[in-house]
mmCIF file of C-alpha atoms and ligand atoms in Angstrom:
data_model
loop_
_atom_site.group_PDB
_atom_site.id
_atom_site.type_symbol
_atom_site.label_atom_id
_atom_site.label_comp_id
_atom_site.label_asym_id
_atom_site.label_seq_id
_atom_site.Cartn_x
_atom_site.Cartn_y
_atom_site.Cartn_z
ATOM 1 C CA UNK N 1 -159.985 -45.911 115.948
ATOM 2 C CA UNK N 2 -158.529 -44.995 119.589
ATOM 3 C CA UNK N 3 -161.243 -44.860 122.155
ATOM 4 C CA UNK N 4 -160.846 -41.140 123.616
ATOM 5 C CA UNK N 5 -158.954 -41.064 126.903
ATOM 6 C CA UNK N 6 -161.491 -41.156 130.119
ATOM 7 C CA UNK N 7 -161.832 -37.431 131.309
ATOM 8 C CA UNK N 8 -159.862 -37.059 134.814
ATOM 9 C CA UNK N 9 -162.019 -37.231 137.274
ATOM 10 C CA UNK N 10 -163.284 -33.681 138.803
ATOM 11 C CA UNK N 11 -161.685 -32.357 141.511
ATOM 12 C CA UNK N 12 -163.699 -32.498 144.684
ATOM 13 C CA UNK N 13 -165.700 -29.058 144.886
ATOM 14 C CA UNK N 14 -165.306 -26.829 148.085
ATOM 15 C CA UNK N 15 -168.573 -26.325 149.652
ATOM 16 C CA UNK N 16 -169.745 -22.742 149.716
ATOM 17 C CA UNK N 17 -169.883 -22.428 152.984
ATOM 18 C CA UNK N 18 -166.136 -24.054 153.921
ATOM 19 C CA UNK N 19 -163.766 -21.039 154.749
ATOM 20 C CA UNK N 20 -160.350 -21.708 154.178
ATOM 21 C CA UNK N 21 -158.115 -19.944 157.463
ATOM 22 C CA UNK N 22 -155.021 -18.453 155.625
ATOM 23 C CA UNK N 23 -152.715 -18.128 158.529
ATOM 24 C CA UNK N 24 -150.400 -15.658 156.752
ATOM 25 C CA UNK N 25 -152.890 -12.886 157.064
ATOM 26 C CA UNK N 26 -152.991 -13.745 161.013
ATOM 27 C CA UNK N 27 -149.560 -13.540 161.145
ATOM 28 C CA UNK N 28 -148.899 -10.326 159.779
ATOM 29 C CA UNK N 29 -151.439 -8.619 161.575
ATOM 30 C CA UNK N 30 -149.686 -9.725 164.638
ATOM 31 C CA UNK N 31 -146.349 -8.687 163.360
ATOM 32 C CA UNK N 32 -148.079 -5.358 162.627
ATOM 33 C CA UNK N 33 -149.024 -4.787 166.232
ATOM 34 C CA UNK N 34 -145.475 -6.786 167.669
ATOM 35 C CA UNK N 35 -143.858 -3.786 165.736
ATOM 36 C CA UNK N 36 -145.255 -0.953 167.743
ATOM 37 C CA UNK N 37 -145.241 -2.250 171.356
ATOM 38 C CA UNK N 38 -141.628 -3.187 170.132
ATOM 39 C CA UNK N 39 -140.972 0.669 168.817
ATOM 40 C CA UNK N 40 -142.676 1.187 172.458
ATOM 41 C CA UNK N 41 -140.567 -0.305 173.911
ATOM 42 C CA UNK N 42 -137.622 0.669 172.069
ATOM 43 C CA UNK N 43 -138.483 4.668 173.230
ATOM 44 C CA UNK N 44 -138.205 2.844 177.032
ATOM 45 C CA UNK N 45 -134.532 2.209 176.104
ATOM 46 C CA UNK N 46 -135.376 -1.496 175.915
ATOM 47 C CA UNK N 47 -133.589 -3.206 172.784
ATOM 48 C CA UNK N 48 -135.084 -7.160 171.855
ATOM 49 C CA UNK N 49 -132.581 -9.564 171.286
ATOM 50 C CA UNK N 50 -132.957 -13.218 170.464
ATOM 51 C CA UNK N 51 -130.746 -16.070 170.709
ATOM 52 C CA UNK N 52 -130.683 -19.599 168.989
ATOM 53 C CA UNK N 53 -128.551 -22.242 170.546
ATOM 54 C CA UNK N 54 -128.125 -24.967 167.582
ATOM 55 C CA UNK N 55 -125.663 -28.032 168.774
ATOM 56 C CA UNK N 56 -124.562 -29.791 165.357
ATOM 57 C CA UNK N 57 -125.689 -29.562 161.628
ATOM 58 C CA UNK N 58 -129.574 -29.754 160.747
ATOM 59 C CA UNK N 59 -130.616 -29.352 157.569
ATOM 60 C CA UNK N 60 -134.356 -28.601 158.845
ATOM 61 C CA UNK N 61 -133.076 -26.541 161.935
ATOM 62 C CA UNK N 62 -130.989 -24.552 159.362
ATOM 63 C CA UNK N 63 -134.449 -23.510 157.799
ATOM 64 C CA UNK N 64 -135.696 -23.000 160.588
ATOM 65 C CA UNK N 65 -132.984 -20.280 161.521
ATOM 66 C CA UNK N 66 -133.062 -18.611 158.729
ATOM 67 C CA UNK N 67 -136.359 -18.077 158.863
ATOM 68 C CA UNK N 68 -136.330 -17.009 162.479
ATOM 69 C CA UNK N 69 -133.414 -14.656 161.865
ATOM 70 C CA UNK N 70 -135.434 -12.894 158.753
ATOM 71 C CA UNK N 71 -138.828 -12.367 160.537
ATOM 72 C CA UNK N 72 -136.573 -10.747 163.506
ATOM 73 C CA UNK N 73 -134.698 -8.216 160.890
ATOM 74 C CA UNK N 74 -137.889 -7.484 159.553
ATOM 75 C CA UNK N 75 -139.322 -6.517 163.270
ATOM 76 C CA UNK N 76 -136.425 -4.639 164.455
ATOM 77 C CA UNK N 77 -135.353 -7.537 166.543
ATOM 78 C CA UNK N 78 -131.434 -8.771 167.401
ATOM 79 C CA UNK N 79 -130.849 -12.382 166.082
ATOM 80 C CA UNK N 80 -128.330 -14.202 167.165
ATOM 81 C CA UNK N 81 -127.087 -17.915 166.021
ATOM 82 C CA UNK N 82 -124.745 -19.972 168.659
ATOM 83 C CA UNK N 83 -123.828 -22.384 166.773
ATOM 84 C CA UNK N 84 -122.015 -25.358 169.389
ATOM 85 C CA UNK N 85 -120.115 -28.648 167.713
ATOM 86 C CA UNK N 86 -122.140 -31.899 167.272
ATOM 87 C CA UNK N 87 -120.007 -33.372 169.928
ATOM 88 C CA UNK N 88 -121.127 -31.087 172.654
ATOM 89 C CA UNK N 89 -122.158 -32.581 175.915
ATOM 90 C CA UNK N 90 -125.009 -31.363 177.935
ATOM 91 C CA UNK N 91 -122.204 -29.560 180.431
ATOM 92 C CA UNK N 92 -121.005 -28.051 177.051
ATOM 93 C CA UNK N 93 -124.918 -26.682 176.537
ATOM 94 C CA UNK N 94 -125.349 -25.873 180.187
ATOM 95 C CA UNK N 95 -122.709 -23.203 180.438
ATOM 96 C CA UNK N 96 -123.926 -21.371 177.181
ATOM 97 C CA UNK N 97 -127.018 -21.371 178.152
ATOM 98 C CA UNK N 98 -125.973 -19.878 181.762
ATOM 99 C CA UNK N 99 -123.665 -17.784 180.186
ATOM 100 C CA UNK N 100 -127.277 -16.217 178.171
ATOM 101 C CA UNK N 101 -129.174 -16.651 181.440
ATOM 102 C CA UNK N 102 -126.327 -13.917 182.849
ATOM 103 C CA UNK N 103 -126.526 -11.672 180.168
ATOM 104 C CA UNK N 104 -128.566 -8.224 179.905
ATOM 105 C CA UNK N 105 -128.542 -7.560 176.692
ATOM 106 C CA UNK N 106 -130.609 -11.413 175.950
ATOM 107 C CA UNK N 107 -134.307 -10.903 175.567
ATOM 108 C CA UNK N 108 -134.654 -14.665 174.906
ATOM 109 C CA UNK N 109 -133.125 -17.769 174.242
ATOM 110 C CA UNK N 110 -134.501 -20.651 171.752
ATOM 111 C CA UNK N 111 -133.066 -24.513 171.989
ATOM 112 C CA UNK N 112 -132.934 -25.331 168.359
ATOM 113 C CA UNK N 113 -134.260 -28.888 168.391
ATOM 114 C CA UNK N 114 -133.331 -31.260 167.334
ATOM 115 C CA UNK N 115 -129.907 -31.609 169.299
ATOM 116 C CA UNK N 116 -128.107 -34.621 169.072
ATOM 117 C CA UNK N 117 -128.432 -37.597 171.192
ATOM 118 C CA UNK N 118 -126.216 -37.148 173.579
ATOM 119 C CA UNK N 119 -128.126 -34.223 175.153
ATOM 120 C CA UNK N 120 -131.481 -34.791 176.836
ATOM 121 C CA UNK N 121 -133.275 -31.081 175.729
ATOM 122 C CA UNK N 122 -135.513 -31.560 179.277
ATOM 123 C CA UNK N 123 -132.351 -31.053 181.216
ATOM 124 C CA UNK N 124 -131.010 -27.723 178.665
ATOM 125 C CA UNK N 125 -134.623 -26.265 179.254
ATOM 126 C CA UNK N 126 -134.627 -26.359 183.168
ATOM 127 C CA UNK N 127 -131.234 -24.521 183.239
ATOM 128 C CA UNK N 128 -132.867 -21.819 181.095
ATOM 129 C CA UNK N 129 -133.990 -18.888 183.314
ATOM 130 C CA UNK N 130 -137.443 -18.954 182.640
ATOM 131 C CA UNK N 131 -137.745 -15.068 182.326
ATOM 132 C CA UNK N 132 -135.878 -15.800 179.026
ATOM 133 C CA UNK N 133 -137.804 -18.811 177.756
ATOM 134 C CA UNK N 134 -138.821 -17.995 174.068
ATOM 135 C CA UNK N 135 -140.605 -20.732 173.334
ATOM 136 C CA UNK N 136 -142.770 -21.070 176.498
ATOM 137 C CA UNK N 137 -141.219 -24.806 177.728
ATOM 138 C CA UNK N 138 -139.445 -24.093 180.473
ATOM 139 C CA UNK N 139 -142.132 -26.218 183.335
ATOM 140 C CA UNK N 140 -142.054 -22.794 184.893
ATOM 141 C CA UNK N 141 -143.775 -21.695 182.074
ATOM 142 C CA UNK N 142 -146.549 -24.598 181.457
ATOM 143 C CA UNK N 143 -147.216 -24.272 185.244
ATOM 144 C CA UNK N 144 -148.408 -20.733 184.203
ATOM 145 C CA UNK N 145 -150.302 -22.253 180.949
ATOM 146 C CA UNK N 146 -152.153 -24.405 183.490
ATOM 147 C CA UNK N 147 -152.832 -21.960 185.747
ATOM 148 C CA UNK N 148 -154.084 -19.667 182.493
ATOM 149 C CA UNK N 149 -152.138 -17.014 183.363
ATOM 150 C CA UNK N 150 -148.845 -17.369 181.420
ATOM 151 C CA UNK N 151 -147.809 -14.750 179.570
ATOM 152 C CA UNK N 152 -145.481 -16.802 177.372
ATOM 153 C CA UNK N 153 -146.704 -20.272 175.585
ATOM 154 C CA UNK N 154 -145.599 -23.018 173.569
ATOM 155 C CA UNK N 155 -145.672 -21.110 170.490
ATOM 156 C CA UNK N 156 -148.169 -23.879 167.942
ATOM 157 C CA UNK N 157 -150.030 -24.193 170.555
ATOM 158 C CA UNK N 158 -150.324 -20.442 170.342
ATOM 159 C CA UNK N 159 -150.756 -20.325 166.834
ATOM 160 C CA UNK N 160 -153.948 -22.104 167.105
ATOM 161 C CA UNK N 161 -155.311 -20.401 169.790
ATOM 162 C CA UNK N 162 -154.278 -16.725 167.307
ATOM 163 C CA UNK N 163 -156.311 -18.200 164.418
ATOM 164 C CA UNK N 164 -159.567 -19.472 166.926
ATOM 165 C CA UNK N 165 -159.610 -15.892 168.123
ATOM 166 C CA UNK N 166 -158.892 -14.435 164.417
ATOM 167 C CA UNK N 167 -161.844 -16.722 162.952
ATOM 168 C CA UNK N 168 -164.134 -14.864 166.442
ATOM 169 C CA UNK N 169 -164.357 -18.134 167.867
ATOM 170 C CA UNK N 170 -165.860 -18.546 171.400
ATOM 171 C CA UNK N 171 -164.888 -21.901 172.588
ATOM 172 C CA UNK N 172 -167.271 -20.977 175.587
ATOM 173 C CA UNK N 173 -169.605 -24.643 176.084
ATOM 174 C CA UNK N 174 -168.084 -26.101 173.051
ATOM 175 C CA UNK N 175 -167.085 -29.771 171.729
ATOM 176 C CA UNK N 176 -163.121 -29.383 171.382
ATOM 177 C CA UNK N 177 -161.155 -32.298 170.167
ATOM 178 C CA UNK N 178 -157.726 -32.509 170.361
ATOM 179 C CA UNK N 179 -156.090 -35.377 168.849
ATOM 180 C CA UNK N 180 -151.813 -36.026 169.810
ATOM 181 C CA UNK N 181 -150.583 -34.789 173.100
ATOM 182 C CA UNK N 182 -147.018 -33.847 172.591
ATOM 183 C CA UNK N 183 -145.546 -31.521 175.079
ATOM 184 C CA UNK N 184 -145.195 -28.874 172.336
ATOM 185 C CA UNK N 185 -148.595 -28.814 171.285
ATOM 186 C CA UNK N 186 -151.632 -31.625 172.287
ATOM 187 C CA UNK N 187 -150.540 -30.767 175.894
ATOM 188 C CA UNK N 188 -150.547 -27.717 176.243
ATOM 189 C CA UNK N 189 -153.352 -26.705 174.204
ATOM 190 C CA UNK N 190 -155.361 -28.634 175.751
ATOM 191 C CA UNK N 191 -154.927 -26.768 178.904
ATOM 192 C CA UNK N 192 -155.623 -23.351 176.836
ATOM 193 C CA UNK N 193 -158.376 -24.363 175.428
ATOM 194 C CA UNK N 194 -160.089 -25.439 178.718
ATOM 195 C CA UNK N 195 -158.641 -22.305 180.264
ATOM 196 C CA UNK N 196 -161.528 -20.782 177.493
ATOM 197 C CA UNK N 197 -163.828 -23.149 178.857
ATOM 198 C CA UNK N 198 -163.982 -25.294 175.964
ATOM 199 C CA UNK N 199 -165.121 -28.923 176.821
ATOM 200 C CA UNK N 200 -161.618 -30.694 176.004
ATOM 201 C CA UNK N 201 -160.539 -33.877 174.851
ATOM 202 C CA UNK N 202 -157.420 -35.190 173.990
ATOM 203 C CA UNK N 203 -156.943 -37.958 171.675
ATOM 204 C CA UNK N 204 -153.734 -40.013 170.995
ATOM 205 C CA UNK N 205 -152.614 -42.983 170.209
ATOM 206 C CA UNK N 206 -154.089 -45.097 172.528
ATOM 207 C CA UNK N 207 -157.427 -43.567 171.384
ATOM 208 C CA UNK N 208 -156.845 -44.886 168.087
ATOM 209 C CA UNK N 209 -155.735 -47.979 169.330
ATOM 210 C CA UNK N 210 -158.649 -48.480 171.268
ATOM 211 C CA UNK N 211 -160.959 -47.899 167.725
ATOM 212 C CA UNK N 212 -162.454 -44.370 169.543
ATOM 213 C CA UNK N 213 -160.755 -41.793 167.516
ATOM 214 C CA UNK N 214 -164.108 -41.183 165.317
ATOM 215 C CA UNK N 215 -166.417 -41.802 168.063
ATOM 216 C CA UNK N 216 -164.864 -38.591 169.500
ATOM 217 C CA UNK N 217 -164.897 -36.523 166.286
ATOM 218 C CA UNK N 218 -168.317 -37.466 165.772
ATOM 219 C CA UNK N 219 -169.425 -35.199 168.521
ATOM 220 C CA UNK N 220 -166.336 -32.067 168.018
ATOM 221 C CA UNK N 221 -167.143 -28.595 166.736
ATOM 222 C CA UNK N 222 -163.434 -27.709 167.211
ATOM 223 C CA UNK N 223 -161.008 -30.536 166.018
ATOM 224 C CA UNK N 224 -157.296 -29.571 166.493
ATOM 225 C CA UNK N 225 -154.965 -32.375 164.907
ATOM 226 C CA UNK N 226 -151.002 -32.456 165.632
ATOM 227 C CA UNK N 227 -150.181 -36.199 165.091
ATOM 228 C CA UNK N 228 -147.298 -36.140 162.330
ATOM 229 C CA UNK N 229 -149.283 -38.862 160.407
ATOM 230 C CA UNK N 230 -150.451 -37.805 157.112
ATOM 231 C CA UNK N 231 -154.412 -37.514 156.093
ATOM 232 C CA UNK N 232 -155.260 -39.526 158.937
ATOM 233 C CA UNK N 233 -158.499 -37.584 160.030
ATOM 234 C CA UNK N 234 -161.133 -38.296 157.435
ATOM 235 C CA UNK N 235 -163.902 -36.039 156.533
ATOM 236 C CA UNK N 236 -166.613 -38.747 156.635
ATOM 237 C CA UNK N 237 -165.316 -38.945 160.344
ATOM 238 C CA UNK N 238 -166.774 -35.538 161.376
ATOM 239 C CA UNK N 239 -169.707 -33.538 162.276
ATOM 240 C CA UNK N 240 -170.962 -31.014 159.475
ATOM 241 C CA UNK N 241 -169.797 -27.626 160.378
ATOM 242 C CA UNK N 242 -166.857 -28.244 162.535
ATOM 243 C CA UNK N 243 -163.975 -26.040 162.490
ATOM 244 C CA UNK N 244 -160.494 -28.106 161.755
ATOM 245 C CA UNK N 245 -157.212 -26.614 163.042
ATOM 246 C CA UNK N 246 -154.344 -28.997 161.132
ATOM 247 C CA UNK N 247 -150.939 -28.567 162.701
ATOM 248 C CA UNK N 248 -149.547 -32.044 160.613
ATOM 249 C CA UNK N 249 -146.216 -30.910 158.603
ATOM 250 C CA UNK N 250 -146.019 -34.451 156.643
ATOM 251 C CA UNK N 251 -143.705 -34.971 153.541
ATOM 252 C CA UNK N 252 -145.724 -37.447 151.167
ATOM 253 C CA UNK N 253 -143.728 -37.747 147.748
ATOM 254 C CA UNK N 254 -142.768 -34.491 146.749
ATOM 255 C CA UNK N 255 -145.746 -32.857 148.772
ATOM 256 C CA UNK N 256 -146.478 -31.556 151.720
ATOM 257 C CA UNK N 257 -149.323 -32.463 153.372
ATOM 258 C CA UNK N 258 -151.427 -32.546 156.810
ATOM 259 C CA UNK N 259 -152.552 -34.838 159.537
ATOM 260 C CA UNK N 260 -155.899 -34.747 158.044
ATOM 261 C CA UNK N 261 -157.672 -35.348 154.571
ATOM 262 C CA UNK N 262 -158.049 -32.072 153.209
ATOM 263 C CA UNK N 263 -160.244 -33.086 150.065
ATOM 264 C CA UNK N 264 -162.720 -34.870 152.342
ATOM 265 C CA UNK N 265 -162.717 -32.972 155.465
ATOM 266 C CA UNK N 266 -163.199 -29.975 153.498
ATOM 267 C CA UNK N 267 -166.849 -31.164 152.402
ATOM 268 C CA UNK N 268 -167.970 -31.397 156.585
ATOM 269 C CA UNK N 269 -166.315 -28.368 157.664
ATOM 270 C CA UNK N 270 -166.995 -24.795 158.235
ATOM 271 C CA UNK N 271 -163.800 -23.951 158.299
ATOM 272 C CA UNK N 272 -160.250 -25.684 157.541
ATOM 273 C CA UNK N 273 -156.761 -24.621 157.924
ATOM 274 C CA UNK N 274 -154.787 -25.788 154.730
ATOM 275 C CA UNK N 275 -150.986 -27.213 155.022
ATOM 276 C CA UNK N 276 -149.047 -25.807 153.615
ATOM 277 C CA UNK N 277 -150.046 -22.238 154.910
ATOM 278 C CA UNK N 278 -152.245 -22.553 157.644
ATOM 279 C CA UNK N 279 -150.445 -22.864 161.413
ATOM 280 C CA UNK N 280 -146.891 -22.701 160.008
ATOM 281 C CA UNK N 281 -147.130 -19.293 158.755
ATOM 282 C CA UNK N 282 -147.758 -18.248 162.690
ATOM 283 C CA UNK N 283 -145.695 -20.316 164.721
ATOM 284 C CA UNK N 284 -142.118 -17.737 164.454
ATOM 285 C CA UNK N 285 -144.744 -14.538 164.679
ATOM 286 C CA UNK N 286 -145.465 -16.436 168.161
ATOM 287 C CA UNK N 287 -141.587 -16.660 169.411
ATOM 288 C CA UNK N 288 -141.620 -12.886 168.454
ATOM 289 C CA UNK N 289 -145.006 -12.517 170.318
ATOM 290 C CA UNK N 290 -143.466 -14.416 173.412
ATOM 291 C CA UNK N 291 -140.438 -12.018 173.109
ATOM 292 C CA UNK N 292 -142.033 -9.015 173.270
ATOM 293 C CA UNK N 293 -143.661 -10.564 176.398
ATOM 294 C CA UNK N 294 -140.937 -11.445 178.106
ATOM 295 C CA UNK N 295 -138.985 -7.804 177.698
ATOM 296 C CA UNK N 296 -142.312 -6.303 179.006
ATOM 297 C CA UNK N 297 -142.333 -8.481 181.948
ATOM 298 C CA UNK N 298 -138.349 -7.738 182.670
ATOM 299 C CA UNK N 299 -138.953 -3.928 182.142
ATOM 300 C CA UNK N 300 -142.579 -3.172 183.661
HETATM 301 P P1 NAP I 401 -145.144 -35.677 168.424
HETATM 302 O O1 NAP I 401 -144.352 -35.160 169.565
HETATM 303 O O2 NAP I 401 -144.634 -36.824 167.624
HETATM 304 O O3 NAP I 401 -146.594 -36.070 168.997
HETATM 305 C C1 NAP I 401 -147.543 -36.702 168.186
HETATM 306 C C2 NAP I 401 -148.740 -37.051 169.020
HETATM 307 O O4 NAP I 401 -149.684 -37.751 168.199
HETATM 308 C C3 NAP I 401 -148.450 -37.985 170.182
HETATM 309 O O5 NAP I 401 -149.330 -37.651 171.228
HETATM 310 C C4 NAP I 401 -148.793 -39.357 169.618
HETATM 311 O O6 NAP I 401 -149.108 -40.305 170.606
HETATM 312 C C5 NAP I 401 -149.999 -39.013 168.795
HETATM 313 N N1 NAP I 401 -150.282 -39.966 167.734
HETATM 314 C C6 NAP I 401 -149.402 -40.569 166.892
HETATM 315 N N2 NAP I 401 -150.069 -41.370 166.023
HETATM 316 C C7 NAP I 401 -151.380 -41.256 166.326
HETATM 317 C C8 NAP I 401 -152.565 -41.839 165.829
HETATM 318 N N3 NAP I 401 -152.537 -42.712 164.814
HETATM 319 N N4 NAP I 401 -153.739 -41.508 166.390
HETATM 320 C C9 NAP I 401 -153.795 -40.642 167.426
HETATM 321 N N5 NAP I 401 -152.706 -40.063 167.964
HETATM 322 C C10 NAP I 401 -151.516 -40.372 167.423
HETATM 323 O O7 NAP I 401 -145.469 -34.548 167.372
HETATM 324 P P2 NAP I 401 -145.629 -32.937 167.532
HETATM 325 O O8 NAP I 401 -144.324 -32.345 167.783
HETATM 326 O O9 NAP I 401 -146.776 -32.629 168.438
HETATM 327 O O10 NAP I 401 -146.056 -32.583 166.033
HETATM 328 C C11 NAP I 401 -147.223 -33.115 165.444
HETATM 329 C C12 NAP I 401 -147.279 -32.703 163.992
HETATM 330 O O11 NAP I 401 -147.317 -31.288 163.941
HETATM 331 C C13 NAP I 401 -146.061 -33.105 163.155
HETATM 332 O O12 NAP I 401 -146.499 -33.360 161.839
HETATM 333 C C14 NAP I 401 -145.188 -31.870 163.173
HETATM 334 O O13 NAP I 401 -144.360 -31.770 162.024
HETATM 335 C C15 NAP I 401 -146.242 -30.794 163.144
HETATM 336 N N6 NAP I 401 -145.817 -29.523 163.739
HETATM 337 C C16 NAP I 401 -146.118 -28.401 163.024
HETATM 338 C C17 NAP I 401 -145.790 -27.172 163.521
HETATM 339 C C18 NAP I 401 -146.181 -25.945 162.737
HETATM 340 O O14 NAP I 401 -145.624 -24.877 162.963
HETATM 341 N N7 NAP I 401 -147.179 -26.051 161.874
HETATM 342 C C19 NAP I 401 -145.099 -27.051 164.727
HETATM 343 C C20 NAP I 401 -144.837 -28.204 165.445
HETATM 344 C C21 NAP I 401 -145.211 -29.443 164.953
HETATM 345 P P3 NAP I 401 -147.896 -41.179 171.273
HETATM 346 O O15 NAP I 401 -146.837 -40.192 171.684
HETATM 347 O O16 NAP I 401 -148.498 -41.826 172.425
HETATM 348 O O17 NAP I 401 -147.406 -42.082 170.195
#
């Protein structure tokens, strides 16, 4: 007689009181009010048009387009793609993109990364007029995130400031961790989130290094990861009731996953964004955002 196969074990349960932060939801109620301050503007004369510089072939930046160039359709938004050869030289890049800086009819201009090695993005970025950065890096820009006064922003960093504001969150007084400090995101959200008078930290890897990473989430109510390492925050790691922002886009077999342990975090926090679906679904609604931004600020 076989001995009956072992049940498989139960998945973990999700504590009433964990919220799950859909960011779709967020995003389309931002699209909702992009649309009319872009029919607005549209009465004002003022058509939007972006444009995507993409040097080479990229599988992921391909995505990335296409996904860019629907959302803008859908918003009543110009799209263009300039596609350049993989053997373009930063001169090549340059005059495009001062050929765009020149134009009227450009609203904004996005540097599809990643471009190929030959071109150092810092030095496309700081020929970009700033007036027409789309994705809030031109320094011209960060200067005015560290100020708190920009009106355009790296748009992740963005996206997790949308969804804090969407979930009423007053970062006022509070414990903020921030672990990675890429330019794109740790960086500069750091600086927005202390321009809400959050108490900020940033973590990276010489945090972890130095064996301090949980010491530091021990004490968070806001932990905002963006590391690119998968399920490295674990739940056991944090204070009940904190609120986890997960930014981590990590390909683990055939699934994607974030930069922290969903199954165990989920059982500390109040509130979780899941990956797939949590910051992603915001971070194009942002460019659009930061669009609509800068064609206000050429046309006020
Ligand atoms: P990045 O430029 O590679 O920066 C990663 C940061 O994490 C760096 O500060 C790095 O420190 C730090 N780090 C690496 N390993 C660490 C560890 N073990 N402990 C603590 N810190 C560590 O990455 P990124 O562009 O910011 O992106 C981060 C993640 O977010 C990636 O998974 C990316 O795919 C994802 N992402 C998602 C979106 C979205 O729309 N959802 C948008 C952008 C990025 P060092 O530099 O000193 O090594």
């Amino acid at each position: 007689m076989s001995t009956p196969a072992a049940p498989a074990p139960a998945p973990a349960p999700a504590t009433a009181e964990c919220q799950l932060i859909q960011g779709r939801p967020i995003a389309q109620r931002i699209q909702a009010d992009l649309k009319t301050e872009i029919e607005q503007l549209r009465a004002q004369n003022v058509a939007l048009k972006l444009v995507a510089v993409m040097v080479g072939e990229n599988a992921g930046s391909t995505v990335y387009v296409n996904q860019q160039r629907k959302l803008a359709d859908s918003m009543g938004i110009a799209y263009e793609l300039m596609q350049l050869p993989g053997t373009s030289t930063e001169a090549d890049v340059i005059q495009v993109v001062e050929r765009l800086n020149a134009d009227p009819a450009v609203t904004g201009v996005i540097l599809q990364q990643p471009m190929p090695q030959q071109i150092a993005i810092r030095n496309i970025i700081e020929k970009l007029n700033p007036a027409k950065d789309a994705e809030g890096m031109h320094p011209n820009s960060l200067g005015h995130v560290l100020m708190g006064d920009a009106h355009v922003a790296p748009c992740t960093a963005s996206a997790v400031m949308e969804i804090l504001a969407a979930q009423g969150m007053n970062l006022y007084g509070k414990e903020v961790v921030i672990v990675g400090h890429s330019d794109i995101v740790g960086k500069p959200l750091t600086l927005m989130m202390l321009n809400k008078f959050g108490t900020t930290t940033t973590c990276h890897i010489a945090t972890s290094q130095a064996h301090k990473l949980q010491d530091h989430l021990a004490t968070a109510e806001v932990v905002v990861v963006a590391v690119g390492v998968a399920r490295l925050i674990k739940g056991e790691w944090l204070r009940p009731g904190t609120v986890l922002i997960d930014v981590g886009i990590n390909k683990v077999g055939d699934q994607i996953v974030g930069d922290a342990d969903f199954e165990s975090c989920k059982l500390k926090c109040a509130a979780i964004t899941p990956v797939p679906g949590g910051v992603g679904p915001l971070t194009n609604t942002m460019l659009m955002k930061n669009l609509v931004a800068l064609a206000r600020a050429a046309h006020h």
